[in-house]
Short mmCIF file of C-alpha atoms in Angstrom, two decimals:
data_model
loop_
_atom_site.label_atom_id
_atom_site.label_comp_id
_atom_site.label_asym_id
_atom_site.label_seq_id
_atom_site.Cartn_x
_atom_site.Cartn_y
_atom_site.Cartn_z
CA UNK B 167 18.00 5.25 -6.61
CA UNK B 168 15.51 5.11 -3.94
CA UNK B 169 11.85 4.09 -3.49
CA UNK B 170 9.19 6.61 -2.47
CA UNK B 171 5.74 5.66 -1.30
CA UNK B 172 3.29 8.04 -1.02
CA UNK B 173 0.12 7.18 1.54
CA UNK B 174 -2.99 9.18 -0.86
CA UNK B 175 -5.18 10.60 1.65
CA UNK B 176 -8.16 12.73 2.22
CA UNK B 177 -10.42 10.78 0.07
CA UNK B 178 -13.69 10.62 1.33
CA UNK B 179 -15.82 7.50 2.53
CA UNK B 180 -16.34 5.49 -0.86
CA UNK B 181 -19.98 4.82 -1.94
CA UNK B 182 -21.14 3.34 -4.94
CA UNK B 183 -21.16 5.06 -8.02
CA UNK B 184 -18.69 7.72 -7.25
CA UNK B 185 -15.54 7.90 -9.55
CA UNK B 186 -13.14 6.26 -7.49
CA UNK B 187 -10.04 7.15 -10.33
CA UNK B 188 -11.19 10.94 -10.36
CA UNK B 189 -11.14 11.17 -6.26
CA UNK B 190 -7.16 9.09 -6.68
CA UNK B 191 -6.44 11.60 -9.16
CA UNK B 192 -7.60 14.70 -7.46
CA UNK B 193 -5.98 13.59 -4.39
CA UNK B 194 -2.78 12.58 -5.89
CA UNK B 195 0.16 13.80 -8.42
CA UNK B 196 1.46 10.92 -10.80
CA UNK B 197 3.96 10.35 -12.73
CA UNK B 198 4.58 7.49 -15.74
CA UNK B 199 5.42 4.47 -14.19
CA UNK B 200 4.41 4.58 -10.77
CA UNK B 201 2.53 1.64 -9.32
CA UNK B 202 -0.68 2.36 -7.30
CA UNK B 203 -1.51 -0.04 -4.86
CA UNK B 204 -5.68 0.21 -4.56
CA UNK B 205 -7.86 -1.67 -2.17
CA UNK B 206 -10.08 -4.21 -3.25
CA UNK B 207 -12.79 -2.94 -0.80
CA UNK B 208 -12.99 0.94 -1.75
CA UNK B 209 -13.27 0.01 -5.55
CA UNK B 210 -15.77 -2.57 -4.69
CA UNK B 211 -17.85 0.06 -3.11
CA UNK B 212 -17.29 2.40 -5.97
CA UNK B 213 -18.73 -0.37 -8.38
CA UNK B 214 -21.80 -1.53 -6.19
CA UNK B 215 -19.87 -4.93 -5.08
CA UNK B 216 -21.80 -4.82 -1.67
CA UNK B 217 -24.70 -6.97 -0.88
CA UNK B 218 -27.38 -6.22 2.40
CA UNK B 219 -27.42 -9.14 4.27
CA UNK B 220 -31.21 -9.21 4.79
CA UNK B 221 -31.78 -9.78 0.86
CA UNK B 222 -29.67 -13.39 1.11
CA UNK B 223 -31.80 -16.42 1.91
CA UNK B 224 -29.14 -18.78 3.31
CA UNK B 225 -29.39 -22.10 2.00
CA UNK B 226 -29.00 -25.96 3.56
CA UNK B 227 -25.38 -25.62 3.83
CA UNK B 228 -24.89 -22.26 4.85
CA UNK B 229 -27.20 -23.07 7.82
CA UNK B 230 -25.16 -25.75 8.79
CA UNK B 231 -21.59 -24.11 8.47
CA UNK B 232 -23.13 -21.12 10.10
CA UNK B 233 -24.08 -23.44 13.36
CA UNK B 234 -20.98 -25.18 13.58
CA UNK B 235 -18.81 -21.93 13.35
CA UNK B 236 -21.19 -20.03 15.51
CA UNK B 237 -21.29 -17.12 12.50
CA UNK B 238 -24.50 -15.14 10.78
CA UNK B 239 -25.95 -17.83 8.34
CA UNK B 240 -26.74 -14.73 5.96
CA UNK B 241 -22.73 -13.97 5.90
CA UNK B 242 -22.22 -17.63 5.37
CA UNK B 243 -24.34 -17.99 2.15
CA UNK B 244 -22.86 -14.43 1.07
CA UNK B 245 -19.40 -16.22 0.76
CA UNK B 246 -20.49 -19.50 -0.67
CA UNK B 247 -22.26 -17.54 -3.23
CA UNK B 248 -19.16 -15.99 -4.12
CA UNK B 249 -16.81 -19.47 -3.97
CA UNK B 250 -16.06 -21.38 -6.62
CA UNK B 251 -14.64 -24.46 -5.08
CA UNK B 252 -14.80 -24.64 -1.14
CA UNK B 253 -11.32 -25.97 -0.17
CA UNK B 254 -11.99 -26.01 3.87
CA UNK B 255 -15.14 -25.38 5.49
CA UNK B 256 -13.77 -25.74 9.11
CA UNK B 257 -12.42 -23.90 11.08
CA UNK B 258 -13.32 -20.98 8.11
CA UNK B 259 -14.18 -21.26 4.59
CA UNK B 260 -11.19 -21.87 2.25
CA UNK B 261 -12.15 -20.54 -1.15
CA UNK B 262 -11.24 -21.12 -4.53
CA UNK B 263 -12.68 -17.95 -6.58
CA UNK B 264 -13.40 -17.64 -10.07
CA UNK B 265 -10.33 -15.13 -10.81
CA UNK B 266 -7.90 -17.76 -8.93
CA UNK B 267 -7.40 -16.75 -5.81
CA UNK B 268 -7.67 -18.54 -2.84
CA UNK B 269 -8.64 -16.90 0.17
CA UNK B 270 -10.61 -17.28 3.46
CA UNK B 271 -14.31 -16.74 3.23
CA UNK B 272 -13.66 -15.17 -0.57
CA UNK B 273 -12.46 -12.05 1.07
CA UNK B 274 -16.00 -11.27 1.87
CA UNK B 275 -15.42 -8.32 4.40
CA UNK B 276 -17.96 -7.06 6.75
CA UNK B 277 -15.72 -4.02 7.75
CA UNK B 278 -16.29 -0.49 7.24
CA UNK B 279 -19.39 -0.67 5.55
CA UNK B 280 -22.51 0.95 6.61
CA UNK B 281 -24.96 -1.19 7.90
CA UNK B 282 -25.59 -4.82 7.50
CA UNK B 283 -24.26 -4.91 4.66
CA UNK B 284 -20.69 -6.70 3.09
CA UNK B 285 -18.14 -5.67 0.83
CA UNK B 286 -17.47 -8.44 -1.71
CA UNK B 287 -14.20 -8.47 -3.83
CA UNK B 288 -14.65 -7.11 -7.51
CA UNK B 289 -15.75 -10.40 -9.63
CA UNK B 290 -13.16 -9.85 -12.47
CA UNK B 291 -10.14 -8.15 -10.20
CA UNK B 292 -7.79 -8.05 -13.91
CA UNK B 293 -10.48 -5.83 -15.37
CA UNK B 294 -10.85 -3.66 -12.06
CA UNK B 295 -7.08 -3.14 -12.43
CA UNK B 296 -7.25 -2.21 -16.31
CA UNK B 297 -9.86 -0.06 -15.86
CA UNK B 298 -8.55 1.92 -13.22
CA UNK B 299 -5.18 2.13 -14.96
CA UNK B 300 -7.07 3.59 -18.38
CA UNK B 301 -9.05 5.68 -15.81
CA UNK B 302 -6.08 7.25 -14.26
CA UNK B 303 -4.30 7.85 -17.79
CA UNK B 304 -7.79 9.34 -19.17
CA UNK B 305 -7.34 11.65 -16.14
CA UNK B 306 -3.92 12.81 -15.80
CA UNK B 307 -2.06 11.55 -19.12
CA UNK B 308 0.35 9.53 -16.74
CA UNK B 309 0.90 5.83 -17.28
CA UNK B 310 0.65 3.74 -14.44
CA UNK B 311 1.23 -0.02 -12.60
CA UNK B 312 -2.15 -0.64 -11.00
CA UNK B 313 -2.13 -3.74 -8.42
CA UNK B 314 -5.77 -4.15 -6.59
CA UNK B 315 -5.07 -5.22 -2.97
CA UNK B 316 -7.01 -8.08 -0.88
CA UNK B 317 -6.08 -8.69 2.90
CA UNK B 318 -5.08 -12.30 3.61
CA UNK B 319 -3.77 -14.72 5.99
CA UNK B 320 -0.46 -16.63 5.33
CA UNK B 321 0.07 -19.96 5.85
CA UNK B 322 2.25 -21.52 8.92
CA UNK B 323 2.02 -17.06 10.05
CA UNK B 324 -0.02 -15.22 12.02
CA UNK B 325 -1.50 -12.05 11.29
CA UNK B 326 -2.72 -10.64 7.73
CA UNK B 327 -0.67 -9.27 5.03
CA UNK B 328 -1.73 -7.58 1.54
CA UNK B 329 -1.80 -9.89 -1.57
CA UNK B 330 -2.55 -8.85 -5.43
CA UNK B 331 -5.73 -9.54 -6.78
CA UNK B 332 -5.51 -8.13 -9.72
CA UNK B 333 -3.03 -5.80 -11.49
CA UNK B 334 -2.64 -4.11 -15.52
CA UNK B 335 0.28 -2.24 -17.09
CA UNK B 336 3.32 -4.57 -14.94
CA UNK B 337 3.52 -8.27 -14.98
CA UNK B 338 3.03 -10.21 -11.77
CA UNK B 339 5.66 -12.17 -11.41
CA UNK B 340 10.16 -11.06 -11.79
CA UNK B 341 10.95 -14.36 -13.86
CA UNK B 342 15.02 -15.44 -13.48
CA UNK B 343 14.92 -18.65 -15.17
CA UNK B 344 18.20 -18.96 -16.83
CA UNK B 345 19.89 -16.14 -14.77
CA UNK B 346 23.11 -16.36 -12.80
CA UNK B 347 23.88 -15.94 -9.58
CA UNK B 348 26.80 -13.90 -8.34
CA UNK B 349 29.38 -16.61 -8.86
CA UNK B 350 27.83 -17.86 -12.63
CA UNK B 351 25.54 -20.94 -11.06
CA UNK B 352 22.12 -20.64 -12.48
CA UNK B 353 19.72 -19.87 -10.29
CA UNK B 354 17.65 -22.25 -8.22
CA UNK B 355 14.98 -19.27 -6.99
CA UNK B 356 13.93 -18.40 -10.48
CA UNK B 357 10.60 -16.54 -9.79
CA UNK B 358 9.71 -13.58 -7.77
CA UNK B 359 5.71 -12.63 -6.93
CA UNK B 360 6.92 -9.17 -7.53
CA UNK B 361 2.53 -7.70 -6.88
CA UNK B 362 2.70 -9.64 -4.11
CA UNK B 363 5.60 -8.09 -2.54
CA UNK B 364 4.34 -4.67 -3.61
CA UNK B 365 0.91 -5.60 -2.72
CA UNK B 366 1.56 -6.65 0.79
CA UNK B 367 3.96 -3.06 1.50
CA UNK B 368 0.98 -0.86 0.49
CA UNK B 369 -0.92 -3.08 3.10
CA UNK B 370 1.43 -1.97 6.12
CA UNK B 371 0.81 1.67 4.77
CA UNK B 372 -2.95 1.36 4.46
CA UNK B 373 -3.45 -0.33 7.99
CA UNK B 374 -6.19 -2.03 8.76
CA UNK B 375 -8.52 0.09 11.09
CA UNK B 376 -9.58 3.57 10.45
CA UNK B 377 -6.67 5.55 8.98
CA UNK B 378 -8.58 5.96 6.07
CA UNK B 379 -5.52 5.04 3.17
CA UNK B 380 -7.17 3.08 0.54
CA UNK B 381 -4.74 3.77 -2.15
CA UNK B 382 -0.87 3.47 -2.31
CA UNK B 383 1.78 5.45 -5.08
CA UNK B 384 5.13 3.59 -5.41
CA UNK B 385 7.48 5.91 -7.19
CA UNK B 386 10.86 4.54 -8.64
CA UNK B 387 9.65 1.07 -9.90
CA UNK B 388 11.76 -1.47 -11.73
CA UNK B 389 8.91 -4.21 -12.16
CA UNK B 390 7.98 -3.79 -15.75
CA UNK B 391 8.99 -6.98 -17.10
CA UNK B 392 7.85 -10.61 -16.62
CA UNK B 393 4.65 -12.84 -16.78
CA UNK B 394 0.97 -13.23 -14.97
CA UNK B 395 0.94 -17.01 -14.13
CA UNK B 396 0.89 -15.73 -10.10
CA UNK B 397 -2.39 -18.60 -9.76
CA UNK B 398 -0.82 -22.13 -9.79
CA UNK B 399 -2.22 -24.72 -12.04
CA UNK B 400 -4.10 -27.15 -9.83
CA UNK B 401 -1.96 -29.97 -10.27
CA UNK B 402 0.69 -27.47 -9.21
CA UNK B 403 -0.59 -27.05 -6.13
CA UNK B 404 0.84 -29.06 -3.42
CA UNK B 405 -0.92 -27.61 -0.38
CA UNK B 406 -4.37 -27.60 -2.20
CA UNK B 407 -4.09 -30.86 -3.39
CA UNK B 408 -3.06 -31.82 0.22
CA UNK B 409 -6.25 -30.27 1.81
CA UNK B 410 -8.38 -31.61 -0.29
CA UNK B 411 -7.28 -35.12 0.56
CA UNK B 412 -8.11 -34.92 3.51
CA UNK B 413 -11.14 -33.27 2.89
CA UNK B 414 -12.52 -36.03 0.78
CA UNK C 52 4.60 11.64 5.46
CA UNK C 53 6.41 9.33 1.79
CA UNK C 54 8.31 6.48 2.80
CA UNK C 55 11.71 6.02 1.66
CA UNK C 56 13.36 3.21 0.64
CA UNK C 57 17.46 2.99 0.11
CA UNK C 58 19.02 -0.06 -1.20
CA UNK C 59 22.43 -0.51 0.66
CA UNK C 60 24.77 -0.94 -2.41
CA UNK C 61 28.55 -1.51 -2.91
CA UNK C 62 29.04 -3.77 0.00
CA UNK C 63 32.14 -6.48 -0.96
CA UNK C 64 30.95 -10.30 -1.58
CA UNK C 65 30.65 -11.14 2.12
CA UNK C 66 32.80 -13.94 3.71
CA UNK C 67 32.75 -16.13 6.77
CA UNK C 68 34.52 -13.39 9.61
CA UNK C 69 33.52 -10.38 7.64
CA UNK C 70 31.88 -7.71 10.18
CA UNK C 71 29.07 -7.38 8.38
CA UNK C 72 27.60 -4.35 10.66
CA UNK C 73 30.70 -2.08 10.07
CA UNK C 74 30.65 -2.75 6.59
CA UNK C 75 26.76 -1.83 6.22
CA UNK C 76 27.53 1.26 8.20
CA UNK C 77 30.29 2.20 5.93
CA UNK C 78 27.93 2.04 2.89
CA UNK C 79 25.05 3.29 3.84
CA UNK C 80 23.81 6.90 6.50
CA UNK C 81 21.13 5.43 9.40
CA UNK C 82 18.52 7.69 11.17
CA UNK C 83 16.79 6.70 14.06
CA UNK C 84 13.58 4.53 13.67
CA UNK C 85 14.50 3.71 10.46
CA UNK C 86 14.20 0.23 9.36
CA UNK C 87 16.90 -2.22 8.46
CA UNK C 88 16.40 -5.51 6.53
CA UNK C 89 19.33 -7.81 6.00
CA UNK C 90 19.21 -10.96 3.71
CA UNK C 91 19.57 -14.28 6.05
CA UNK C 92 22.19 -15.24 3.27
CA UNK C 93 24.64 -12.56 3.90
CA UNK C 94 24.67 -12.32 7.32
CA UNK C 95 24.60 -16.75 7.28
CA UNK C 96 27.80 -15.89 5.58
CA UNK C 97 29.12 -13.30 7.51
CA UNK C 98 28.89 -15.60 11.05
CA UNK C 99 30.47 -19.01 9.11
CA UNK C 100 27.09 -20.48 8.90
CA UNK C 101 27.88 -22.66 5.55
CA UNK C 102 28.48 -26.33 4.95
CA UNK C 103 30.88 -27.61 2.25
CA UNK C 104 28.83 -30.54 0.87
CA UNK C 105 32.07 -32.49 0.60
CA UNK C 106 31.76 -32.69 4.34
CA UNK C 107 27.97 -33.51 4.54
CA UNK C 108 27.77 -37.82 5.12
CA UNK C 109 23.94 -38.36 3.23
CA UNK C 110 21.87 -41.29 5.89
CA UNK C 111 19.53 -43.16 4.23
CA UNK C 112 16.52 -41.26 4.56
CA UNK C 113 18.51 -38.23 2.41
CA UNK C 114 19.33 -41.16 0.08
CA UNK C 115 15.73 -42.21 -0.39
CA UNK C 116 14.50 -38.58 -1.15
CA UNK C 117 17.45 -37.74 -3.63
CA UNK C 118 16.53 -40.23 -5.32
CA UNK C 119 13.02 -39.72 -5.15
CA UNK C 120 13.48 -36.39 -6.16
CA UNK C 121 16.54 -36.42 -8.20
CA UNK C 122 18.53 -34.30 -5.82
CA UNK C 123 22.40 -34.70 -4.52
CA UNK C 124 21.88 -36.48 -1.90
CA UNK C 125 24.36 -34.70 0.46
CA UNK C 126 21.67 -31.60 -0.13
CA UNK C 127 19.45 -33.16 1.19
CA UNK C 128 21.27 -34.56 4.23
CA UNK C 129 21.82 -30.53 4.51
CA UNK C 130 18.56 -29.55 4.54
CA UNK C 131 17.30 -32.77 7.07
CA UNK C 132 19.95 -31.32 9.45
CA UNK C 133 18.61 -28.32 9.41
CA UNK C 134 14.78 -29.73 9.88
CA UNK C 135 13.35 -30.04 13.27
CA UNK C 136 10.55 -32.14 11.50
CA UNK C 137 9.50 -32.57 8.13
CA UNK C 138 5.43 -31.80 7.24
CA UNK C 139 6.21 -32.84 3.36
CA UNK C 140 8.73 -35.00 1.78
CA UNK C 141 7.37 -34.64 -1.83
CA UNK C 142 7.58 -33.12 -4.05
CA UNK C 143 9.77 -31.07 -1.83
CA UNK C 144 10.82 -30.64 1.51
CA UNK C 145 8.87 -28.41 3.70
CA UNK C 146 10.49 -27.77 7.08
CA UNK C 147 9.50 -26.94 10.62
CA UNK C 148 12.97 -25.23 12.23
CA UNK C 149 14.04 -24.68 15.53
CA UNK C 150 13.39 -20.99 15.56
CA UNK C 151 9.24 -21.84 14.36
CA UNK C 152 9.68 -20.69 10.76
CA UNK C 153 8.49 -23.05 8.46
CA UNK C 154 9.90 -23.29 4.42
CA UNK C 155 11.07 -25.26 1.64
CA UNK C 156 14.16 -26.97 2.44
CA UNK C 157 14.89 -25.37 5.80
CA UNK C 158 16.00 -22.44 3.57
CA UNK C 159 19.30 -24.17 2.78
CA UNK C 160 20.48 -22.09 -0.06
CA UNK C 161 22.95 -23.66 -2.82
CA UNK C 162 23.18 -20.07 -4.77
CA UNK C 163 25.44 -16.94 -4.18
CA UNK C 164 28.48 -19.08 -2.62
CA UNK C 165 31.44 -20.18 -4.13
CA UNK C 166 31.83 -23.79 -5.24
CA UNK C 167 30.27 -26.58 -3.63
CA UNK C 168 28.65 -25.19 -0.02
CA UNK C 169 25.04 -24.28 1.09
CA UNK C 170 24.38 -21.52 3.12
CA UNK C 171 21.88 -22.10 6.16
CA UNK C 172 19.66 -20.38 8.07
CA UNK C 173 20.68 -18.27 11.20
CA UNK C 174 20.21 -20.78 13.53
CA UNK C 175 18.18 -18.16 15.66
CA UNK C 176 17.16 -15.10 13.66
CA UNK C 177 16.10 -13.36 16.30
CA UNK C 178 19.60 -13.66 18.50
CA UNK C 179 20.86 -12.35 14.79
CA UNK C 180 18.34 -9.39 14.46
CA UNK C 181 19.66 -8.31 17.92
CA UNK C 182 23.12 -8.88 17.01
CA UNK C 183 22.74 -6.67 14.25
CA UNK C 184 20.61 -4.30 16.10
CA UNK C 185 23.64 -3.56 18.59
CA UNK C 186 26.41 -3.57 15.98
CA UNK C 187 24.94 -0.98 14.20
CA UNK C 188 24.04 0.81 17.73
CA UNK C 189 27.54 0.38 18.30
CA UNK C 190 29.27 1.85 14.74
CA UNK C 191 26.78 4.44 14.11
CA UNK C 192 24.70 5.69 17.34
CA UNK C 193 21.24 5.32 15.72
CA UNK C 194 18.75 3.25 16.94
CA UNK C 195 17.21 0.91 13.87
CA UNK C 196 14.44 -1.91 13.87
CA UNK C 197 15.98 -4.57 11.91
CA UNK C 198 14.85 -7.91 10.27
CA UNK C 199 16.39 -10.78 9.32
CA UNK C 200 14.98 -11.91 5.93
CA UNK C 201 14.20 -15.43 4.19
CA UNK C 202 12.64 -16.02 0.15
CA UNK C 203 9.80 -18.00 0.64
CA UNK C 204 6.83 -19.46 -1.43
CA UNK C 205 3.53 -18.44 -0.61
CA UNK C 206 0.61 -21.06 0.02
CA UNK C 207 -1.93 -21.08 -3.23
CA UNK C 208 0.30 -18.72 -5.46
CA UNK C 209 3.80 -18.97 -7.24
CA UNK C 210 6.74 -16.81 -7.41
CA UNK C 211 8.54 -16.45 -3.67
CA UNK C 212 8.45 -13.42 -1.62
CA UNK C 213 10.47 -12.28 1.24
CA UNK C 214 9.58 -13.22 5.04
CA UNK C 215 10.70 -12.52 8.52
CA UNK C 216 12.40 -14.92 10.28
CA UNK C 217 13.89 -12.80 12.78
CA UNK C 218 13.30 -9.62 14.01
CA UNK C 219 14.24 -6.62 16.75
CA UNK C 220 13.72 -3.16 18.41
CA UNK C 221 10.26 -3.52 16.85
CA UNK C 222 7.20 -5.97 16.70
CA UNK C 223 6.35 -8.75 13.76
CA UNK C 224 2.53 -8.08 14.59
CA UNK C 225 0.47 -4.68 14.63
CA UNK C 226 -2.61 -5.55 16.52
CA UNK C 227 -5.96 -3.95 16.06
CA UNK C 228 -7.63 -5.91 18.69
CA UNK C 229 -10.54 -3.68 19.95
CA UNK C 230 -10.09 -1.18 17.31
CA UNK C 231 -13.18 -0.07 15.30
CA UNK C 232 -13.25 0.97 11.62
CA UNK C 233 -14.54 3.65 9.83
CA UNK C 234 -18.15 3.07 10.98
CA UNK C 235 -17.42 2.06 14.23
CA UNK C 236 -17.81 -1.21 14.20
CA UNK C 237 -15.50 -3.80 16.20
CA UNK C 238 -12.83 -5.18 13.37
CA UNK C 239 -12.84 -8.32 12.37
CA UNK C 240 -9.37 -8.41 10.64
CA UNK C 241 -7.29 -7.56 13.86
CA UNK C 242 -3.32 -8.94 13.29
CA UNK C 243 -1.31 -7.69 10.59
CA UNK C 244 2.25 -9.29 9.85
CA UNK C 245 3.96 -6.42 9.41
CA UNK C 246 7.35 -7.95 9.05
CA UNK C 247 6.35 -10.17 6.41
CA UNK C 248 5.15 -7.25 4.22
CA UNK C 249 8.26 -5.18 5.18
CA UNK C 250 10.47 -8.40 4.59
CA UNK C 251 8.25 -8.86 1.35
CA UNK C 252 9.06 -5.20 -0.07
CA UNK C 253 12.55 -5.70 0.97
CA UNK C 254 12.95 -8.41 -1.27
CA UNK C 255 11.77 -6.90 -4.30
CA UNK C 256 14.11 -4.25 -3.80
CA UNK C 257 17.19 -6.81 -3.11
CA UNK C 258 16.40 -8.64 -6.20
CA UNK C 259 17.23 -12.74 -6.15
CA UNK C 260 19.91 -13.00 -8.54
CA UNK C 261 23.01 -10.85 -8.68
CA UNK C 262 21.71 -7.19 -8.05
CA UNK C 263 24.48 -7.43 -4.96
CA UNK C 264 21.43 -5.53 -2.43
CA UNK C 265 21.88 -7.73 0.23
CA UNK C 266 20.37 -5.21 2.82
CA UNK C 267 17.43 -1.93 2.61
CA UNK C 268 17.24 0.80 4.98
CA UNK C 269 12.86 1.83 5.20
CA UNK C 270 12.71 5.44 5.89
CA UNK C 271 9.99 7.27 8.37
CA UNK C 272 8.08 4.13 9.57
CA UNK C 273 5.58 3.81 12.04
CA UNK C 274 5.70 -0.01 13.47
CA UNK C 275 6.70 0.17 16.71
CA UNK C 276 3.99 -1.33 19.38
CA UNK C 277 2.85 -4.92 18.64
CA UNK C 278 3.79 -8.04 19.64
CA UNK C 279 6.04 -10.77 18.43
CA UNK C 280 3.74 -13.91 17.81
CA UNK C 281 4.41 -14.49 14.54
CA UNK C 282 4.52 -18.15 14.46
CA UNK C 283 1.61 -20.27 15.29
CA UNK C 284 1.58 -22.82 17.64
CA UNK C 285 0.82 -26.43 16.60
CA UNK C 286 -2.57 -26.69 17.26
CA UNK C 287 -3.41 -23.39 15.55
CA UNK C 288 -2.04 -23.67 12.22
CA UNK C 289 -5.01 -25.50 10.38
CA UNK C 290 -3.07 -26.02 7.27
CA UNK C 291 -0.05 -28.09 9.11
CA UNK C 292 -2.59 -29.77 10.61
CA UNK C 293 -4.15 -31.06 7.08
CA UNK C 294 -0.41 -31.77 5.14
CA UNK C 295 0.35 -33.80 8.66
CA UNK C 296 -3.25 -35.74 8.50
CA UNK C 297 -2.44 -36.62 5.04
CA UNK C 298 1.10 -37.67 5.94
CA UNK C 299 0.42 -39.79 8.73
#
C-alpha cells in the first residue's frame, strides 16, 4: 500500500495564544492513525515560547561567547538560558537540553518571528506532542501519531534536516532485536529512529523559507510499535563523550 | 499537491550479475520527476560488490581491534579495506571512505547475504546513482532522480536512519541562501539535506530486516535546483575535528 503525505496549508501566521490544534484541524481532514508532523516553532508561538531580546541581560559568559563568535550577546544568553549542559561553545553552542536533545544553540531560532524577538523550542516537547494529539482527537474524534519537528544539523553532512523532538500515540524507535534477516541470521541493525525518519521527510515538505507548511499528515503508517529510548544514555554516547574530552 | 510513496515489492533476492534496473522496471510503473531510492545493499549485490570472508587475510591492526572488540577478525580486515582513514577505533569503527561519506564500519554489511560474505559499499555512489539513472532511462523512458541509500546512526541519538551516499538528476542540498522568511528577514537556516531526509523516509518504508523493499519510488516532488555539497571538507566538520583531537 502506499504512503500519502499531505502538506496542511493556509494556516495563518501563528501568534501566541491562538489554538494551534483547532487551525490543524480546520485546515485538515484526519483519519485514525495518521502521523502529523508539527513544527516546533509554530507551537512554540502558539504557547508564548518566544522571548524579546531587549528583556535578556546577557551575563559574563554570554558576553564573551558573543565577542568571539561575532553574534548579539542578548541571543547568546537566550540560548544558554535554555542549555542544560554546553557541549561546544566554539565555533556554535552545542547544547544538551533538559528533554535530551542535543542541538546547536538549543534550537533557539530567530526566524520568522516578528521583531527582535526568538522562538525557543517548547520546554517539555513529550507533553507538546500529547497535548496536541488529545487536542486533535477532542476536535475531530480521529486518533493520531503526533511527532513535534526541530531543524538540525547532522554530523560529518552539510545542510539541515528535520529531527523529532517530541512525539505521543507511536513509539520512537522500530526495535528488531532478535529478528531475522532474509536468509535466518539475526540481525546486526536492530534499531530504527523510525520519528526521526518521519520527522526529517515532513522537513523537506515544510521547507525552510516562506512556504508557510508548518504541519505535515502521513497517511498509511506502519510505526505503531516499539520503544522511546531515541536520547542515548550518556555513557552511551561516544561522540559526546569524545567532545567533551577535548573540551575539558 | 499529496506526495506519494510506492514501495517497489516482489523483486527476486538479488544476485551478483542480476540487472537490477530491468528488474525494478518490471515491478514497479515510473513517471517523470519522480524519485527513486535504491538500498546500497541491493544494488552492492547486483554489481558483485561482496567479499567471502574466507578470502579476507586479517593484518594485525584487524587482529588488535577483533580482539579489542570481540569481532571476527577477517570483518574487520573488511571494513579497514574499505576505510580511507579511521576517526574512531572504539568502541567501533567509524570510517572516512573514498566517496566522503563517513559511517560505522565503512557500511560493510554482514546481513541479507547468504553464508559467510559482507556486502560493501558502492565504491562510488554517485557513478551508481547515474548508472541507475540511465538504466531506468533506458528500460522505461522516464526521467527519475535517484539515490543511492546507506543505514546510518545519527550523532547524539540511537536507532539508525537512512542517508545518501550517492545521488543523480537532482541535488543533495536545497539552498535558501538569500531567501527571507515570513517576515522578511534574511534566513539564518539556509542548507537543507534533502537527500538525507528523502533517504531517511525511504528507509522507514524499506524496513531493515526482511520486508524484501529494497527500493521506493517518491511521487510529485519538488527538489530539483540545489547543489551537491553534501560532504564537508576537513576543516569544516567541527565534530571530526574533536574525535581526531582526542585520537591523536
Amino acid at each position: 500500500m502506499s504512503i500519502t503525505i499531505i502538506p496542511v496549508r493556509g494556516l495563518p501566521i501563528i501568534h501566541p495564544g491562538d489554538d494551534l490544534a483547532a487551525l490543524i484541524a480546520k485546515a485538515a481532514a484526519f483519519e485514525d492513525r495518521d502521523v502529523l508532523c508539527v513544527a516546533s516553532t509554530v507551537y512554540s508561538k502558539a504557547k508564548g515560547y518566544i522571548r524579546p531580546l531587549a528583556e535578556v541581560k546577557p551575563g559574563d559568559r554570554a558576553r564573551r561567547i558573543a565577542l568571539r563568535d561575532r553574534e548579539d550577546p542578548r541571543f547568546v544568553q537566550a540560548v544558554l538560558d535554555e542549555t542544560k549542559e554546553v557541549i561546544l561553545e566554539h565555533p556554535f553552542i552545542l547544547s544538551v537540553m533538559e528533554s535530551g536533545h542535543i542541538g546547536v544553540r538549543a534550537g533557539v531560532d530567530r526566524s520568522n518571528i516578528e521583531g527582535d524577538q526568538v522562538i525557543l523550542l517548547p520546554p517539555d516537547p513529550m507533553a507538546a506532542a500529547k497535548d496536541l494529539h488529545d487536542a486533535i482527537m477532542n476536535r475531530t474524534g480521529k486518533k493520531v501519531g503526533i511527532i513535534i519537528t526541530d531543524t538540525c544539523g547532522l554530523s560529518f553532512r552539510r545542510g539541515q534536516t528535520g529531527v523529532a523532538i517530541g512525539w505521543y500515540g507511536m513509539p520512537a524507535i522500530r526495535d528488531y532485536r532478535g529478528d531475522k534477516d532474509l536468509f535466518g541470521h539475526v540481525l546486526l541493525i536492530t534499531e530504527e529512529a523510525v520519528v526521526d525518519e518521519i520527522a526529517g521527510f515532513s522537513n523537506y515538505v515544510m521547507g525552510e523559507s516562506n512556504k508557510g507548511v508548518p504541519a505535515v499528515i502521513f497517511r498509511n503508517m506502519d510505526c505503531w510499535s516499539g520503544h522511546d529510548n531515541l536520547f542515548f544514555r550518556p555513557e552511551e554516547d561516544v561522540i559526546v563523550a569524545a567532545l567533551k574530552k577535548c573540551r575539558d
